[in-house]
XYZ file of C-alpha atoms in Angstrom:
324
model
C -22.211 0.615 2.417
C -21.396 -2.110 -0.082
C -21.288 -1.381 -3.802
C -21.865 -4.026 -6.470
C -19.776 -4.065 -9.648
C -21.185 -6.173 -12.485
C -18.496 -7.859 -14.583
C -18.711 -9.933 -17.746
C -16.369 -12.735 -16.705
C -16.758 -12.906 -12.929
C -20.348 -11.948 -12.247
C -21.129 -9.510 -9.461
C -18.218 -8.273 -7.361
C -19.353 -6.745 -4.082
C -17.129 -4.114 -2.513
C -17.749 -4.114 1.229
C -16.830 -1.099 3.341
C -16.311 -0.355 7.016
C -19.975 0.583 7.243
C -20.865 -3.043 6.528
C -18.710 -4.414 9.345
C -18.509 -1.679 12.001
C -22.028 -2.181 13.425
C -21.560 -5.938 13.729
C -18.087 -5.733 15.260
C -19.182 -3.013 17.681
C -22.230 -5.075 18.654
C -20.078 -8.098 19.510
C -17.699 -6.019 21.613
C -20.671 -4.362 23.280
C -22.168 -7.760 24.056
C -19.146 -8.583 26.212
C -19.267 -5.210 27.958
C -22.935 -5.773 28.714
C -22.310 -9.336 29.879
C -19.619 -8.225 32.331
C -21.771 -5.357 33.566
C -24.746 -7.660 34.218
C -22.575 -10.360 35.784
C -21.023 -7.832 38.160
C -24.458 -6.516 39.078
C -25.638 -10.051 39.755
C -22.688 -10.734 42.064
C -23.262 -7.499 43.951
C -26.930 -8.365 44.332
C -26.016 -11.752 45.785
C -23.608 -10.088 48.218
C -26.329 -7.712 49.340
C -28.547 -10.656 50.249
C -25.921 -12.416 52.349
C -25.798 -11.906 56.107
C -22.043 -12.144 56.061
C -21.328 -14.817 58.643
C -20.290 -17.333 55.987
C -17.590 -15.034 54.650
C -15.319 -16.396 57.344
C -15.938 -20.080 57.104
C -13.298 -22.390 55.675
C -15.370 -23.376 52.658
C -15.660 -19.893 51.184
C -12.861 -17.593 50.059
C -14.431 -14.216 49.278
C -11.193 -12.637 48.026
C -10.268 -15.663 45.961
C -13.735 -15.834 44.450
C -13.597 -12.177 43.437
C -10.157 -12.773 41.930
C -11.502 -15.660 39.850
C -14.299 -13.427 38.580
C -11.669 -10.862 37.523
C -9.712 -13.594 35.744
C -12.849 -14.555 33.845
C -13.292 -10.954 32.746
C -9.669 -10.650 31.632
C -9.818 -13.930 29.752
C -13.029 -12.998 27.955
C -11.650 -9.559 27.026
C -8.451 -11.141 25.679
C -10.490 -13.616 23.614
C -12.584 -10.782 22.208
C -9.408 -8.857 21.384
C -7.917 -11.847 19.554
C -11.147 -12.122 17.591
C -11.831 -8.468 16.750
C -8.596 -6.555 17.263
C -7.639 -3.485 19.265
C -9.893 -0.992 17.493
C -13.118 -2.646 18.572
C -12.129 -3.557 22.130
C -10.864 -0.263 23.571
C -14.029 0.187 25.639
C -13.827 -3.190 27.365
C -12.964 -3.334 31.088
C -9.613 -4.842 30.072
C -8.685 -3.278 26.694
C -6.788 -5.413 24.203
C -3.337 -4.156 23.296
C -2.373 -6.552 20.519
C -3.431 -7.267 16.962
C -5.938 -9.666 15.473
C -5.704 -11.696 12.288
C -8.945 -9.999 11.356
C -7.098 -6.684 10.952
C -5.250 -7.808 7.821
C -8.297 -9.540 6.373
C -10.476 -6.448 6.688
C -7.733 -4.274 5.213
C -7.749 -6.550 2.170
C -11.546 -6.593 1.945
C -11.828 -2.805 2.088
C -9.616 -2.398 -1.008
C -12.038 -4.118 -3.388
C -13.840 -0.834 -4.073
C -10.682 1.237 -4.677
C -9.264 -1.466 -6.946
C -12.448 -1.829 -8.996
C -12.834 1.944 -9.260
C -9.129 2.500 -9.915
C -6.877 -0.060 -11.641
C -9.819 -2.079 -13.004
C -11.304 0.943 -14.770
C -7.871 2.134 -15.868
C -7.028 -1.173 -17.532
C -10.433 -1.152 -19.222
C -9.819 2.349 -20.545
C -6.353 1.357 -21.798
C -7.831 -1.671 -23.567
C -10.476 0.487 -25.241
C -7.849 2.961 -26.461
C -5.631 0.192 -27.777
C -8.579 -1.314 -29.612
C -9.283 2.045 -31.252
C -5.633 2.338 -32.257
C -5.749 -1.099 -33.868
C -8.932 -0.319 -35.775
C -7.520 2.968 -37.025
C -4.260 1.301 -38.065
C -6.207 -1.302 -40.027
C -8.141 1.394 -41.817
C -5.198 3.468 -42.995
C -4.715 3.215 -46.762
C -3.340 5.603 -49.340
C -4.826 4.562 -52.650
C -2.400 6.614 -54.723
C 0.603 4.822 -53.272
C 2.064 2.010 -55.331
C 5.177 -0.082 -55.290
C 7.509 -1.247 -52.571
C 7.118 1.851 -50.349
C 3.342 1.463 -50.313
C 3.614 -2.238 -49.534
C 6.059 -1.541 -46.693
C 3.688 1.056 -45.253
C 0.773 -1.366 -45.418
C 2.826 -4.069 -43.700
C 3.739 -1.678 -40.907
C 0.111 -0.622 -40.530
C -0.955 -4.248 -40.218
C 1.873 -4.901 -37.785
C 0.882 -1.929 -35.658
C -2.744 -3.015 -35.714
C -1.814 -6.529 -34.629
C 0.420 -5.168 -31.892
C -2.361 -2.898 -30.664
C -4.817 -5.788 -30.526
C -2.237 -7.921 -28.736
C -1.685 -5.225 -26.120
C -5.435 -4.767 -25.863
C -5.668 -8.447 -25.023
C -3.006 -8.042 -22.338
C -4.857 -5.089 -20.856
C -8.134 -7.030 -20.859
C -6.481 -9.949 -19.087
C -5.042 -7.582 -16.486
C -8.528 -6.166 -15.979
C -10.014 -9.652 -15.694
C -7.319 -10.660 -13.218
C -8.299 -7.733 -10.993
C -11.931 -8.832 -11.317
C -11.064 -12.378 -10.304
C -8.957 -11.225 -7.361
C -11.687 -8.855 -6.212
C -14.236 -11.645 -6.534
C -12.134 -13.813 -4.232
C -11.847 -10.911 -1.791
C -15.636 -10.634 -1.874
C -15.909 -14.316 -0.978
C -13.537 -13.780 1.950
C -15.604 -10.793 3.107
C -18.769 -12.867 3.022
C -17.122 -15.660 5.029
C -16.014 -13.128 7.638
C -19.514 -11.688 7.818
C -21.080 -15.144 8.115
C -18.735 -16.104 10.968
C -19.507 -12.899 12.863
C -23.243 -13.263 12.286
C -23.111 -16.833 13.602
C -21.490 -15.612 16.821
C -24.083 -12.871 17.163
C -26.845 -15.446 16.795
C -25.337 -17.490 19.635
C -25.336 -14.458 21.907
C -29.034 -13.732 21.820
C -29.615 -14.049 25.531
C -32.106 -16.587 26.694
C -34.774 -15.513 29.150
C -32.983 -17.353 31.945
C -30.063 -14.907 31.617
C -32.199 -11.804 32.242
C -31.047 -9.999 35.364
C -34.569 -10.002 36.809
C -34.829 -13.756 36.361
C -31.392 -14.326 37.859
C -31.981 -12.112 40.906
C -35.256 -13.902 41.553
C -33.367 -17.191 41.487
C -30.880 -15.790 44.004
C -33.742 -14.688 46.258
C -35.191 -18.188 46.134
C -31.805 -19.769 46.916
C -31.237 -17.449 49.877
C -34.740 -18.142 51.180
C -34.009 -21.873 51.102
C -30.432 -22.003 52.321
C -29.342 -18.573 53.493
C -25.851 -17.391 52.530
C -24.929 -20.841 51.307
C -27.756 -20.623 48.789
C -26.366 -17.394 47.341
C -22.835 -18.772 47.259
C -24.033 -21.865 45.425
C -25.508 -19.947 42.482
C -23.713 -20.018 39.137
C -22.223 -16.610 38.370
C -20.667 -15.044 35.260
C -22.757 -17.197 32.925
C -23.013 -14.382 30.367
C -19.290 -13.570 30.291
C -18.405 -17.232 29.875
C -21.003 -17.564 27.094
C -19.442 -14.663 25.151
C -15.955 -16.066 25.681
C -17.026 -19.467 24.380
C -18.720 -17.875 21.362
C -15.735 -15.823 20.156
C -12.803 -18.020 21.142
C -12.897 -19.952 17.847
C -12.897 -16.896 15.564
C -9.080 -16.506 15.360
C -8.884 -20.013 13.865
C -11.472 -19.000 11.264
C -9.379 -15.927 10.427
C -6.239 -18.075 10.127
C -7.951 -20.388 7.647
C -9.067 -17.389 5.596
C -5.582 -15.892 5.710
C -4.203 -19.131 4.300
C -6.724 -18.879 1.452
C -5.703 -15.246 1.109
C -2.048 -16.215 0.698
C -2.883 -18.749 -2.010
C -4.637 -16.267 -4.253
C -2.121 -13.534 -3.467
C 0.626 -15.789 -4.784
C -1.346 -16.564 -7.942
C -2.184 -12.903 -8.427
C 1.457 -11.884 -8.154
C 2.521 -14.457 -10.750
C -0.125 -13.307 -13.230
C 0.678 -9.668 -12.564
C 4.404 -10.147 -13.157
C 3.886 -12.075 -16.411
C 1.520 -9.435 -17.761
C 3.826 -6.600 -16.777
C 6.768 -8.249 -18.503
C 4.731 -8.780 -21.653
C 3.567 -5.166 -21.757
C 7.056 -3.797 -21.110
C 8.531 -6.069 -23.793
C 5.941 -4.932 -26.319
C 6.591 -1.276 -25.526
C 10.320 -1.809 -25.897
C 9.729 -3.444 -29.248
C 7.832 -0.407 -30.421
C 10.399 1.992 -29.041
C 13.205 0.158 -30.829
C 11.221 0.144 -34.052
C 10.596 3.876 -33.871
C 6.833 3.574 -33.428
C 6.612 6.320 -30.839
C 4.949 8.737 -33.226
C 1.734 8.758 -35.233
C -0.191 5.636 -34.283
C 2.578 4.319 -32.065
C 1.456 2.614 -28.900
C 3.595 4.450 -26.373
C 3.186 8.111 -27.228
C 1.682 10.401 -24.587
C -1.621 10.742 -26.428
C -2.354 7.111 -27.251
C -0.119 5.304 -24.839
C -0.414 4.071 -21.300
C 0.914 6.220 -18.503
C 3.520 4.284 -16.539
C 2.043 5.141 -13.165
C -1.408 4.013 -14.279
C -0.246 0.946 -16.121
C 1.614 -0.429 -13.135
C -0.908 0.813 -10.606
C -1.835 -1.810 -8.096
C -4.051 -0.079 -5.592
C -5.002 3.436 -4.629
C -3.049 3.302 -1.375
C 0.378 2.808 0.145
C -0.393 -0.476 1.861
C 2.432 -2.866 0.948
C 0.319 -5.967 1.566
C -2.129 -4.853 -1.093
C 0.565 -3.694 -3.491
C 2.063 -7.150 -3.340
C -1.215 -8.965 -3.771
C -2.927 -7.018 -6.536
C -2.097 -5.473 -9.855
């Protein structure tokens, strides 16, 4: 289930997981399966009430009607697949074989937790260590030292302290950038959830769609008009209702993907600038011979390259490109 991370600069960041979305997505897919099942049962019930003589009149095409019902089922299943993706539509009468825009959005949403638990914490730890290095560098004095050598040492200590604080600031900004990106991902997750919940609300069947109510209506129509009464009933109301409810979701996902691309681009620019600044600072220290003692790049006090440049705890290229 979702986990909330409290941050100083960006408020609460909620990391949603599959457990938050699976029940809702499965429910929506199941709603279509149920709709088709009930619609088929309703048609079969109507057939059972017909005497059969009208099957051969010019105004009724039994085979064509059944074919149109099948087309409705295929169309509704395709719409559900476009909305939810292959994973959640494998149990439909006509499984979806393609991909949905929702797939990429959910992949992005599910990485908030790993990024907050991984790179975000790592950058925070690096910033804390760099702060400690700066404080220690500021506090180094050798009272017995006098003259030019002592003054040179003090200048280097101050320089190292300032460099440490500067790199601390870079690390903090990297951490805050991850927070901000994760916060935006949280907003996208909540928009996805709201859109799915709105569809679910639409699909709460009205009493008139209950099979018992519908079969009673068929009985009444047959009693009035015989086979023509059964033929004149409206069928596949439920399947059409589900189709209408989900058909607009891909456009919602497209709008969110466009938002996604905007902040991905911004995130990449910030990430690249920060990386260049950190690498330049490390090179400065390496050239100056600061790799020992209180240097900022030694194995004890420094920042491991794999951690420093870590983006996400996975191999997904989309996420590597969009985060830090």
